Coordinates of C-alpha atoms in Angstrom, one line a residue:
X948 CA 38.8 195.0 156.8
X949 CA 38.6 194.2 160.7
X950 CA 37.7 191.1 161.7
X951 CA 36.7 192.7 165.4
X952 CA 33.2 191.9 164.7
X953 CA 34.2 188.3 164.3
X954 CA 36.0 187.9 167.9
X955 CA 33.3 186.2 169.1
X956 CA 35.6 182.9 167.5
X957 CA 37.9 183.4 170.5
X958 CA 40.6 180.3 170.5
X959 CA 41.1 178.4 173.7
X960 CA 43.6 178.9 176.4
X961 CA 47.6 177.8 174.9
X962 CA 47.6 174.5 177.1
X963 CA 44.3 173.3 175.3
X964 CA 44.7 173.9 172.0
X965 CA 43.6 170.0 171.0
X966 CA 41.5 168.3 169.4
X967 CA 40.0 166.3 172.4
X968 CA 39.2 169.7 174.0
X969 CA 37.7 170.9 171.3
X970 CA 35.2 168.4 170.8
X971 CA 34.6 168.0 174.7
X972 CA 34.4 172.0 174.9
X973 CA 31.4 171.9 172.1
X974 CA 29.6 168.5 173.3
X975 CA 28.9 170.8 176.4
X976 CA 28.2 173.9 175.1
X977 CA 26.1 173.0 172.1
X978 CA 24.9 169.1 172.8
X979 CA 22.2 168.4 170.9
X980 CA 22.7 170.9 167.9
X981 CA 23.2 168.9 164.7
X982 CA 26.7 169.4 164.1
X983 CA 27.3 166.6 160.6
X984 CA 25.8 165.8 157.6
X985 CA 27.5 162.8 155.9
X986 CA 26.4 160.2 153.4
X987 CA 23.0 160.1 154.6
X988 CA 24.7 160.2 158.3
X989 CA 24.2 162.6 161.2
X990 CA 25.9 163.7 164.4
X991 CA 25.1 166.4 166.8
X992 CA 28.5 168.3 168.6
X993 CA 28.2 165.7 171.6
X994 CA 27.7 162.6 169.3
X995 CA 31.4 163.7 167.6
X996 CA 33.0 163.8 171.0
X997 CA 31.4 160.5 172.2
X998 CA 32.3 159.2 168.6
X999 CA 35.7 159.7 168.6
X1000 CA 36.1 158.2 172.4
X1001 CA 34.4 154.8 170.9
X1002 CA 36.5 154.8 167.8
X1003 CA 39.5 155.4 169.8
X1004 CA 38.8 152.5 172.2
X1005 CA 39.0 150.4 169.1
X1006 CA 42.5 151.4 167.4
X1007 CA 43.7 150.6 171.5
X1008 CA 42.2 147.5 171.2
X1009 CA 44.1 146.9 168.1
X1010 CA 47.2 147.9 169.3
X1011 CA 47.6 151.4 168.3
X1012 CA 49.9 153.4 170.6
X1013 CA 50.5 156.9 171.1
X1014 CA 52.2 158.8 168.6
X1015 CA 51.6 155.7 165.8
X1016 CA 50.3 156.4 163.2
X1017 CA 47.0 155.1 161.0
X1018 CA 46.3 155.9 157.4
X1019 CA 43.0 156.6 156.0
X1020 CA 41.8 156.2 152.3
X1021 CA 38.5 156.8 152.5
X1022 CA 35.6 158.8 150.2
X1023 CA 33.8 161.6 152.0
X1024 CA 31.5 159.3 155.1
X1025 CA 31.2 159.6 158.4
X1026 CA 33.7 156.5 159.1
X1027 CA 36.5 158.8 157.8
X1028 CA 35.9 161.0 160.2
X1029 CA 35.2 158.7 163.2
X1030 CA 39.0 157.6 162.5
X1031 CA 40.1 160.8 162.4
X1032 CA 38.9 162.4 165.7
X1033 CA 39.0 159.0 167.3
X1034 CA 42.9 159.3 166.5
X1035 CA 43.4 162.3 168.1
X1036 CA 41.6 161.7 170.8
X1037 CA 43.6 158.7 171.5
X1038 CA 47.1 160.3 170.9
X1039 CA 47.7 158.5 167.2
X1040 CA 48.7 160.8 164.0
X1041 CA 45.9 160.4 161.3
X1042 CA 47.5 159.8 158.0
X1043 CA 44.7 160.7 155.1
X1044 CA 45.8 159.3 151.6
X1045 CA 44.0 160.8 148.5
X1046 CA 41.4 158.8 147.3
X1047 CA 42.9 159.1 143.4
X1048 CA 46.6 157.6 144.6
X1049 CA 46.9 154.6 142.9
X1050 CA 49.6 151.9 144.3
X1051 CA 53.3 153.1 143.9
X1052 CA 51.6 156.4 145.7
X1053 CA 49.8 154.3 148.9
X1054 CA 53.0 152.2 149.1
X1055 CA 55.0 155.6 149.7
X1056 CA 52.5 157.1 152.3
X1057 CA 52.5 153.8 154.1
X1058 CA 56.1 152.9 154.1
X1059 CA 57.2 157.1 154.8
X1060 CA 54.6 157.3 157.3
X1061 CA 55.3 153.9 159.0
X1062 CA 51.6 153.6 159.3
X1063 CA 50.6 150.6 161.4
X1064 CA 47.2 150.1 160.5
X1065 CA 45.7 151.1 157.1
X1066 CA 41.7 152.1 156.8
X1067 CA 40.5 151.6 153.8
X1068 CA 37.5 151.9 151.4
X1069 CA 36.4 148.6 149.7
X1070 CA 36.3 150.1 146.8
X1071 CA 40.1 150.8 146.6
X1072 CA 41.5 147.7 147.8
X1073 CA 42.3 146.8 143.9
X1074 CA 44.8 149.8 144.2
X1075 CA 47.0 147.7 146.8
X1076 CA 47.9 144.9 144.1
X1077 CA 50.4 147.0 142.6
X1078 CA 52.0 148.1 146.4
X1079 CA 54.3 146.1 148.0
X1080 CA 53.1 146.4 151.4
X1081 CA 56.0 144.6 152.9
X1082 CA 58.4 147.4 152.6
X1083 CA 55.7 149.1 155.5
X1084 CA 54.9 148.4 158.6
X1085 CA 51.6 147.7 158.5
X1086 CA 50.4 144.7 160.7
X1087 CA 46.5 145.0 160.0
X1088 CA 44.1 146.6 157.3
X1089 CA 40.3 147.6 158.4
X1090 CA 38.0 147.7 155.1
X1091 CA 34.7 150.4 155.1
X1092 CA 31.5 149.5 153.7
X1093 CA 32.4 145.7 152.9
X1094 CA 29.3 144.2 154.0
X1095 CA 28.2 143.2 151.0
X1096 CA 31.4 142.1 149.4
X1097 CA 31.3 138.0 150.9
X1098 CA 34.7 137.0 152.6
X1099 CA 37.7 139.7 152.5
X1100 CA 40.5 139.0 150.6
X1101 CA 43.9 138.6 151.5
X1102 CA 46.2 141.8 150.9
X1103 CA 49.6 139.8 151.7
X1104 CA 49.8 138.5 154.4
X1105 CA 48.6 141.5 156.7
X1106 CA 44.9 140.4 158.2
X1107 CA 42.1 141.9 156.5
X1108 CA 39.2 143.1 158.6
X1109 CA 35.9 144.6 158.5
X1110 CA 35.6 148.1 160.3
X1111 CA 34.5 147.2 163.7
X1112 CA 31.3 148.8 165.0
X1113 CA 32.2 151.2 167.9
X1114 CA 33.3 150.4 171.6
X1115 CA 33.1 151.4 175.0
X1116 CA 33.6 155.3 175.2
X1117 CA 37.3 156.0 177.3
X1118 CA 38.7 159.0 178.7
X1119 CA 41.2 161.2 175.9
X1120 CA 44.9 160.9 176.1
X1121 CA 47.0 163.0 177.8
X1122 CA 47.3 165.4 174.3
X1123 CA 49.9 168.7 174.6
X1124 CA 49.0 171.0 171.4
X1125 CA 51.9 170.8 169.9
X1126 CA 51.6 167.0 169.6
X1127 CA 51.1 165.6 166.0
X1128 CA 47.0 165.2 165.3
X1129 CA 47.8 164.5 161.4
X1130 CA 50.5 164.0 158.4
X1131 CA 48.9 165.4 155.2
X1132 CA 50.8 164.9 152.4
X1133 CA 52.0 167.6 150.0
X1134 CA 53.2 167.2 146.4
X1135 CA 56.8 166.8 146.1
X1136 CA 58.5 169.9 143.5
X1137 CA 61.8 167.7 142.9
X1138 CA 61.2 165.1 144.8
X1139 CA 59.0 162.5 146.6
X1140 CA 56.0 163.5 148.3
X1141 CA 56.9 165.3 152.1
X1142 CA 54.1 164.2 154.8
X1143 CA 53.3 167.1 156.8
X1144 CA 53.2 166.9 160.8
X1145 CA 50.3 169.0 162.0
X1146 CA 49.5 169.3 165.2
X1147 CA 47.2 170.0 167.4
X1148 CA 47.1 173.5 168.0
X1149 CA 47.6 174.2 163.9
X1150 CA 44.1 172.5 163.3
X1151 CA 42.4 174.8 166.2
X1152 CA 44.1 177.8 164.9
X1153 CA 42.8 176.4 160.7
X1154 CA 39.3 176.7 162.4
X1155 CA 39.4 179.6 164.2
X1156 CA 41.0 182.4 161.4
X1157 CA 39.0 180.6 158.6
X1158 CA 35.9 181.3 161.0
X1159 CA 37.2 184.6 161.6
X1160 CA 37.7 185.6 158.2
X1161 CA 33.5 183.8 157.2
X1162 CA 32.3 185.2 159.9
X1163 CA 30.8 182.1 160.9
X1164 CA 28.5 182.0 163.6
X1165 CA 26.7 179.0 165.1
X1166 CA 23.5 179.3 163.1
X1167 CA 25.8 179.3 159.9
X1168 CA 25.6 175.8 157.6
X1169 CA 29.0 175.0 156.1
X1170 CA 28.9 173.2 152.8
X1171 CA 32.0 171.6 150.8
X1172 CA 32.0 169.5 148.1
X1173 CA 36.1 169.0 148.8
X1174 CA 37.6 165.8 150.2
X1175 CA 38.4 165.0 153.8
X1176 CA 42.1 164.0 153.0
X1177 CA 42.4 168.0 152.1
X1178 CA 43.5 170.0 154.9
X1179 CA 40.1 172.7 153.2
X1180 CA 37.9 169.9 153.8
X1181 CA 39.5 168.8 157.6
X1182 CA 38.9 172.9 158.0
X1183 CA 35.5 172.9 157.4
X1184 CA 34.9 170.5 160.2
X1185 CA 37.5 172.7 162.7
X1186 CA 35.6 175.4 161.9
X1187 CA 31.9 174.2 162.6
X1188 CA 33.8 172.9 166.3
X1189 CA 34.9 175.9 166.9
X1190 CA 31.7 178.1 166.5
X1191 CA 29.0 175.6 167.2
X1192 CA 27.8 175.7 163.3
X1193 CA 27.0 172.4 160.8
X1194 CA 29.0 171.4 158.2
X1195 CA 27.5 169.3 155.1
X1196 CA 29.7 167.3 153.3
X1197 CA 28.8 166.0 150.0
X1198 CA 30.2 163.4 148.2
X1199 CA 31.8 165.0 145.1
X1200 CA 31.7 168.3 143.1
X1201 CA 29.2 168.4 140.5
X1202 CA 28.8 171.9 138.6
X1203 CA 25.5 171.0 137.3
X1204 CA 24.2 170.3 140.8
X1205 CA 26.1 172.7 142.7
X1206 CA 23.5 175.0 143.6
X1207 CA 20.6 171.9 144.1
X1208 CA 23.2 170.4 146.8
X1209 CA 23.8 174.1 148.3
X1210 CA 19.8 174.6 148.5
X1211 CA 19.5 171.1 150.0
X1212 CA 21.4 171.6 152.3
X1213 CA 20.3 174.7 153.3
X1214 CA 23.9 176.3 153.2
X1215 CA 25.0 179.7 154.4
X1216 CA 29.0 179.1 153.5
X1217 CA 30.5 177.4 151.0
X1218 CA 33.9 176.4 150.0
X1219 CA 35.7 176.7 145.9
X1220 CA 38.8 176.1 144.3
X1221 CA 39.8 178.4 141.9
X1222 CA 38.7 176.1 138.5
X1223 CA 35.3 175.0 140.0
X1224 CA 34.3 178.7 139.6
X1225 CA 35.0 178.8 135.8
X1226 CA 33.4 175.7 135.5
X1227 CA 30.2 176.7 137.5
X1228 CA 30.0 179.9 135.8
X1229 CA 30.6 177.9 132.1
X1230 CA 26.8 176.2 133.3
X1231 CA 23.8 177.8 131.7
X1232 CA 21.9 180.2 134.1
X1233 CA 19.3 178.9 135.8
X1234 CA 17.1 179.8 139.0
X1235 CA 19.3 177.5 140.9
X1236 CA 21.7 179.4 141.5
X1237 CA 19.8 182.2 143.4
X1238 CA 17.6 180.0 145.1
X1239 CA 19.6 179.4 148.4
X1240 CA 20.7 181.0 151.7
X1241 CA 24.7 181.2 150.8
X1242 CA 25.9 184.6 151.5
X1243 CA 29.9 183.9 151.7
X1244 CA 32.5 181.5 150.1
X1245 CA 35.9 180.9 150.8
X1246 CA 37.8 181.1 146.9
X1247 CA 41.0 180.8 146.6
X1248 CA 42.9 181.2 143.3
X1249 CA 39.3 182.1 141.8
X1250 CA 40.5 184.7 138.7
X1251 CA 39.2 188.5 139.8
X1252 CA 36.9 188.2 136.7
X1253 CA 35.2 185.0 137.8
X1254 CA 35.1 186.6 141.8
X1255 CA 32.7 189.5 140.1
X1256 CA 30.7 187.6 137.8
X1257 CA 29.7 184.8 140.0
X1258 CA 28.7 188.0 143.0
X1259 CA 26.4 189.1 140.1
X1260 CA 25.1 185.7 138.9
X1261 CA 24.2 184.0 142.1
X1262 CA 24.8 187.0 145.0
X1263 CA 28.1 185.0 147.0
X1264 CA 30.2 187.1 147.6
X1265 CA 34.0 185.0 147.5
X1266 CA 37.1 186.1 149.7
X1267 CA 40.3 185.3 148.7
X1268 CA 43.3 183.9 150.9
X1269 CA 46.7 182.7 151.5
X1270 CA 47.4 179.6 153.4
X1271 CA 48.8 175.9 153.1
X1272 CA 49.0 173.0 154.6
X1273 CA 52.6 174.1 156.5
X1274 CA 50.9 177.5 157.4
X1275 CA 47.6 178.5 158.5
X1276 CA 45.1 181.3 157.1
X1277 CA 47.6 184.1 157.1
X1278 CA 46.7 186.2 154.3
X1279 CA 43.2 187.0 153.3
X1280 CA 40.4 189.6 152.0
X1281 CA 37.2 190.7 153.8
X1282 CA 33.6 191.6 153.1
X1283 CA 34.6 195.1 153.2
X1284 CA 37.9 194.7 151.3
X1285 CA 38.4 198.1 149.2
X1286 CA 39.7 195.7 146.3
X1287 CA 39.8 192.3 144.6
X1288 CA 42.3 190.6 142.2
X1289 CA 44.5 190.0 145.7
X1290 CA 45.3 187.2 148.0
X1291 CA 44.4 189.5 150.7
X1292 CA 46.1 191.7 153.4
X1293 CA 48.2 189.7 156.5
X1294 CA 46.4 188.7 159.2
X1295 CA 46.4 189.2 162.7
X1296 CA 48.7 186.9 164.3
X1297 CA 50.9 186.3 161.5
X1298 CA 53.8 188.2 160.0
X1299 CA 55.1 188.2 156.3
X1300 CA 57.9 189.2 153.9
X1301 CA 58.7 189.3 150.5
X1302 CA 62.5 188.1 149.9
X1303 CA 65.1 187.6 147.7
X1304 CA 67.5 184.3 146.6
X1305 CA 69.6 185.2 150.1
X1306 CA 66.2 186.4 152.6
X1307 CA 66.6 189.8 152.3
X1308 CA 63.4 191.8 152.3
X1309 CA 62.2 193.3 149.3
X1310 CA 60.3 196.9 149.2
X1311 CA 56.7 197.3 148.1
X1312 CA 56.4 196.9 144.3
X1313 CA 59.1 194.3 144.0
X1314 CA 58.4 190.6 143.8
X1315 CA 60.0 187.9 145.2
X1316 CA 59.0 184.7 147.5
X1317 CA 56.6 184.7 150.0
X1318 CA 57.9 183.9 153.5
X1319 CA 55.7 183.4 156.8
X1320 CA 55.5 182.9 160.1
X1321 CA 53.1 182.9 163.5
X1322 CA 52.9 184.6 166.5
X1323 CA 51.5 181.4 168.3
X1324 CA 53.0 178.6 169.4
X1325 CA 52.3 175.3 166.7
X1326 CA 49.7 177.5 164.7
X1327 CA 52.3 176.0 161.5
X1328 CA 53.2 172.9 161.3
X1329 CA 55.9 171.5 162.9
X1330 CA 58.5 170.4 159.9
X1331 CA 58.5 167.0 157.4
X1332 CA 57.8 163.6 158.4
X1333 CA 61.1 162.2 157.8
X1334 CA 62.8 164.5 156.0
X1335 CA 64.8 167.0 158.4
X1336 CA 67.0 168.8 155.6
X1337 CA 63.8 169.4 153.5
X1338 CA 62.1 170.9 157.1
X1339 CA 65.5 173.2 157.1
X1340 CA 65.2 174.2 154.3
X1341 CA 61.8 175.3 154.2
X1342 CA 62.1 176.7 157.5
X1343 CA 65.6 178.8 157.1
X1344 CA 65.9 181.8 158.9
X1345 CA 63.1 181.3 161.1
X1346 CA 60.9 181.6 158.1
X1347 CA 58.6 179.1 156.5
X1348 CA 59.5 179.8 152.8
X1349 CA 56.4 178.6 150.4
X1350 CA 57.5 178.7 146.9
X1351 CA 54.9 181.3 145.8
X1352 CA 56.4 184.4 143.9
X1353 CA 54.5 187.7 145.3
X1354 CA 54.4 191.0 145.3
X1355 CA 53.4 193.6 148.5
X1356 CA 51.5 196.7 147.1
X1357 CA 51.8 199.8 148.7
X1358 CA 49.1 199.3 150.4
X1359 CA 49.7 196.1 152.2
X1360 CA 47.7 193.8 149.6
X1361 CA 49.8 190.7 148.7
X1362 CA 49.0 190.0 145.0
X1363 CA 50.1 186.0 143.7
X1364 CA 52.7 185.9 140.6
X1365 CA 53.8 182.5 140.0
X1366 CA 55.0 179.3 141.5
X1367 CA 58.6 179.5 142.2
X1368 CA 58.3 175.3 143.1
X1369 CA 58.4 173.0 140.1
X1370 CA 54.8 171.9 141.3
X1371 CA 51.8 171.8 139.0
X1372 CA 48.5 172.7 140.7
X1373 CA 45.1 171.4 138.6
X1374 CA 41.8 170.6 139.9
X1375 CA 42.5 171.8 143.2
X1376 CA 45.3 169.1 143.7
X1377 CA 49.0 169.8 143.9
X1378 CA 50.9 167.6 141.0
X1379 CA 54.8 166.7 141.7
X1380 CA 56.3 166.9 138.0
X1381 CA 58.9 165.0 139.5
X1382 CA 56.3 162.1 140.5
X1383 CA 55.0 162.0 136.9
X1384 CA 58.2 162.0 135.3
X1385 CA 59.0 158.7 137.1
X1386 CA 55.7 156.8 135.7
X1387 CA 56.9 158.3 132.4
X1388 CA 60.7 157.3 132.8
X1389 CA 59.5 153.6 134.3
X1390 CA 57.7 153.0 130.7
X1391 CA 60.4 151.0 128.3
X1392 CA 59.9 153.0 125.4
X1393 CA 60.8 156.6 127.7
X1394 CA 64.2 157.9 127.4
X1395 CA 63.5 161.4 128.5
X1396 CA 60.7 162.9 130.3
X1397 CA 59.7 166.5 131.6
X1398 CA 56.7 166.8 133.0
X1399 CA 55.5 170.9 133.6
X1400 CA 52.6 173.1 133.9
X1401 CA 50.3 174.8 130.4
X1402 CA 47.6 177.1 131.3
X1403 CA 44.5 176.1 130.7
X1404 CA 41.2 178.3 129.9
X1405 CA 40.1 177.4 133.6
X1406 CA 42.8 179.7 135.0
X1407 CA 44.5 176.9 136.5
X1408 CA 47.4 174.5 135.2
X1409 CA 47.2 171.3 133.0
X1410 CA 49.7 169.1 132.9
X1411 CA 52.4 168.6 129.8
X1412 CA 54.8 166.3 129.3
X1413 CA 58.0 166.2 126.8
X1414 CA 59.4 162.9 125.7
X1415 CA 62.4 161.0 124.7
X1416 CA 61.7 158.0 123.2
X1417 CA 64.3 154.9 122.7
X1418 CA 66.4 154.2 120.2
X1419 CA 64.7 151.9 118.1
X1420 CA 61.6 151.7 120.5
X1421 CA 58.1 153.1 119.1
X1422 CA 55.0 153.8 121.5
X1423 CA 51.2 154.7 120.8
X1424 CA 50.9 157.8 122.9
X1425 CA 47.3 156.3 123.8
X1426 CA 49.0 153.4 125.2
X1427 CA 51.4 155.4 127.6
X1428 CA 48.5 157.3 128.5
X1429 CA 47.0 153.8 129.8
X1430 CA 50.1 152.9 131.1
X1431 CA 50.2 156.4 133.4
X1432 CA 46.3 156.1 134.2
X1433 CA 47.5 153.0 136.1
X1434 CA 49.8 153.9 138.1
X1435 CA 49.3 157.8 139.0
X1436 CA 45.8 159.4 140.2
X1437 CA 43.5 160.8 137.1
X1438 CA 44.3 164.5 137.7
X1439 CA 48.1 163.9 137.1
X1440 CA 48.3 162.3 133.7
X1441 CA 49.4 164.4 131.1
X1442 CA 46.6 165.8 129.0
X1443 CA 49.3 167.3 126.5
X1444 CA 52.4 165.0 125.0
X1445 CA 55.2 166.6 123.2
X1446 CA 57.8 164.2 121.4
X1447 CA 61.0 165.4 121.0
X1448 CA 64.4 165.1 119.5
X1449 CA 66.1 165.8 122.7
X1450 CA 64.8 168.2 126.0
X1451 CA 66.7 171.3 126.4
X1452 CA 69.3 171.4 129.0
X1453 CA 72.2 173.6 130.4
X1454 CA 75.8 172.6 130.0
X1455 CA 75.5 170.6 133.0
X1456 CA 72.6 168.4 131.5
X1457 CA 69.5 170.0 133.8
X1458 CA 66.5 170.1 131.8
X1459 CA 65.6 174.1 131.3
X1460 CA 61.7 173.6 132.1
X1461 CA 60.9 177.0 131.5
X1462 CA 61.7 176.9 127.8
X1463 CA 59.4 174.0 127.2
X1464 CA 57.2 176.5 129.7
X1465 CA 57.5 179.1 127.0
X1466 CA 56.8 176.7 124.1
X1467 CA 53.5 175.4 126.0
X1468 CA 51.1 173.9 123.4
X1469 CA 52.1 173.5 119.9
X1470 CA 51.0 172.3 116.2
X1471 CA 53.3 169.1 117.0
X1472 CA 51.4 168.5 120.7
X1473 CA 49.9 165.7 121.0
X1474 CA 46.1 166.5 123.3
X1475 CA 44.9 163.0 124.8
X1476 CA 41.3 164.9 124.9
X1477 CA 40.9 165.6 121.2
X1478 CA 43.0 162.6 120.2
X1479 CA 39.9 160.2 121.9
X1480 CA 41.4 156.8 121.2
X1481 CA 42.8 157.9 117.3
X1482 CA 46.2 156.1 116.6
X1483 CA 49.2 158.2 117.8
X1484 CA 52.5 156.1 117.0
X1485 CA 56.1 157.7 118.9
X1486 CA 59.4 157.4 117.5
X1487 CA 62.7 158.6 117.8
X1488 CA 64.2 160.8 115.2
X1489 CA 65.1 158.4 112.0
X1490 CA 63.2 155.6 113.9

């Protein structure tokens, strides 16, 4: 399980641990190697560097300073990552917003991050009618791929421009690692969403274990089909900077052209969330899926089952891992790992326990949550934007404290239990239940709402809710499912609706989620999938 044969991925000296090194450190060693594939756009490692220097020049000119910060809602192009590097180039913290959040979630991002300028896709613009972008501090909005929309509308009464072609190339700003590069938000467990201050050094230490771990090496082709407001997608790109290899990034996941867009590509590594395995593996069997160069993929949360069967269907081999976006790639498996069905062994670099409700550390065998830290200086991130007794709190003790329920085997393996968080994680996308519950409660008919993870056949969560309904009110469940698609992104509506008389609750009135948990799926549940438009009329009890 040694990585030594890997330490040719050797990070850079403490001081320059940045992004603007980085880039300027590859544009010399590897110029003119193709470094990006990207909606039918290419760069080579020196175009990125002198990319991010034009791109920067024009977020001065607009009156972005250091430290502000500029949010980004953009599909997988190259324009989202010209903002991106030419950010931290300049000194200003990205802010990427998930391309699914619909209003009420921008308007948060924008008005927590304090986001002065907003870079946008045409395409979502309709999502800002129902934000009220004067409770941010935006002053300007820059709109991608508009060309062929006619004259811009007006989103308030913030100016709305087209994204201006590239400037003069300038020298980077004076960047220290620990300096924010991006906030990356994180689902909320109880509450709102918490924007995550990464900096510098965390995204050169993302790309430097994950390349470690891949044993990624500068003839390597890096593929994802992930989104560039993930931290897994922003990785893939750290890594190919790092090692002098390309990344390919396509637009979407597609499991019936998976293995077309891999050969295409030409792609040595790939990247997979734990469903898109079942799903790839649910596709017939074709020649596809042998008929390419990828040896390795990153899989995390991919079911031991599905980690052998897709080795013997299309010979990738998957490693499994441990990391988030407060941490870094701490935990992980190898090539030459004697087992699967484990997040992995601890890392070099990083330490770990396994603690009780008070911190203390629990002995092999005995589960409890999963606690972190790093031996670097900023390879985690540096708290929440914001929110200082949330960062506390996660950080007590000197320990980053996840939420994930593990268990350290005698032999050093960490093996994944459950999610002590009230978070619901589908489709690759962490779900707050508390987010969803508020669309639910803000729906007149609502009284009640719990909002929690089923399991589905994918090995991953799907999201329930249990309702309340008025006194007196009535509500076609197809309706509020309409209602939610509207305000939250398509992967957090409830697939499953469960009316109720009232939610079960301890004497002090919480709700006690984990016996509607137990319940799951029912003859009473209502399935939005199966129910395909057919009338399904809610009432209270006697109503």
């Amino acid at each position: 399980m040694s990585d030594d044969k890997h330490r040719a991925v050797m990070p850079l000296p403490p001081h320059k641990r940045t992004l603007p090194v980085m880039l300027a450190r590859q544009a010399e060693r590897f110029g003119s190697k193709p470094l990006l594939t990207i909606a039918g756009r290419s760069w080579t490692h020196r175009d990125a560097a002198d990319a991010a220097s034009r791109r920067a020049e024009r977020l001065r000119e607009a009156g972005v300073e250091f430290g502000e910060r500029v949010a980004l809602m953009c599909s997988n192009r190259i324009e989202f990552l010209e903002c991106f590097l030419g950010c931290g180039w300049l000194g200003v913290v990205s802010v990427p917003i998930n391309t699914a959040a619909m209003g009420p979630q921008i308007e948060y991002c924008l008005a927590n991050s304090g986001a002065r300028l907003l870079v946008i896709e045409h395409e979502f613009l309709p999502r800002l009618e129902m934000a009220d972008l004067s409770r941010t501090a935006l002053r300007a909005v820059w709109v991608v791929a508009a060309e062929t929309h006619g004259e811009l509308p007006l989103i308030g009464a913030l100016p709305c421009l087209r994204y201006p072609d590239p400037d003069q190339a300038i020298d980077p700003a004076q960047v220290g690692p620990g300096d924010t590069l991006s906030i990356l938000y994180t689902s909320g467990t109880t509450g709102p969403a918490k924007g995550v201050i990464c900096p510098h050094a965390q995204y050169h230490w993302w790309g430097v274990h994950t390349a470690r771990v891949l044993g990624i090496e500068a003839h390597d082709v890096l593929c994802t089909t992930l989104p560039l407001f993930h931290a897994n997608a922003l990785n893939t790109f750290a890594q190919a900077a790092v090692t002098g290899a390309s990344a390919v990034f396509e637009a979407r996941f597609s499991a019936s052209g998976f293995w077309e867009s891999m050969r295409a590509a030409d792609a040595t590594v790939i990247y997979v969330l734990g469903a898109m395995v079942p799903i790839l593996l649910a596709q017939p069997p074709s020649a596809a899926e042998r008929g390419h160069r990828v040896r390795v993929g990153l899989g995390p949360g991919v079911p031991a089952a599905a980690i052998a069967a897709f080795r013997e269907r299309t010979g990738t081999v998957l490693l499994e891992g441990y990391g988030s976006t407060e941490t870094n790639f701490a935990i992980g498996t190898a090539i030459d790992s004697p087992r699967t069905g484990v997040m992995g062994w601890l890392r070099e670099g990083f330490d770990a326990r396994v603690v009780d409700e008070n911190d203390v550390e629990l002995p092999p065998g005995e589960a409890g949550e999963l606690v972190l830290r790093a031996d670097e200086p900023f390879a985690f991130a540096n708290g929440y934007f914001g929110m200082p007794e949330a960062t506390v709190r996660a950080w007590r003790n000197l320990w980053f404290h996840t939420g994930d329920r593990v268990v350290r085997d005698a032999d050093g393996a960490f093996r994944f239990i459950d999610r002590i968080k009230d978070a619901i994680r589908r489709r690759g996308e962490n779900i707050s239940s508390y987010e969803v519950e508020q669309v639910l409660l803000g729906h007149p008919a609502v009284a009640s709402a719990a909002v929690y993870p089923v399991r589905s056949e994918l090995a991953e969560d799907e999201v329930m809710a249990a309702l309340v309904i008025k006194e007196g009110a009535r509500v076609d469940l197809n309706e509020l499912v309409r209602y939610c698609e509207l305000r939250l992104p398509h992967f957090a509506v409830p697939l499953f609706i469960e009316v109720m008389d009232d939610l079960p609750r301890t004497e002090s009135g919480k709700v006690q989620k984990y016996k509607l948990r137990e319940r799951g799926v029912s003859a009473s549940t209502w399935e939005r999938v199966k129910a395909a438009g057919a009338p399904a009329t809610a009432r209270p009890p006697g109503g």
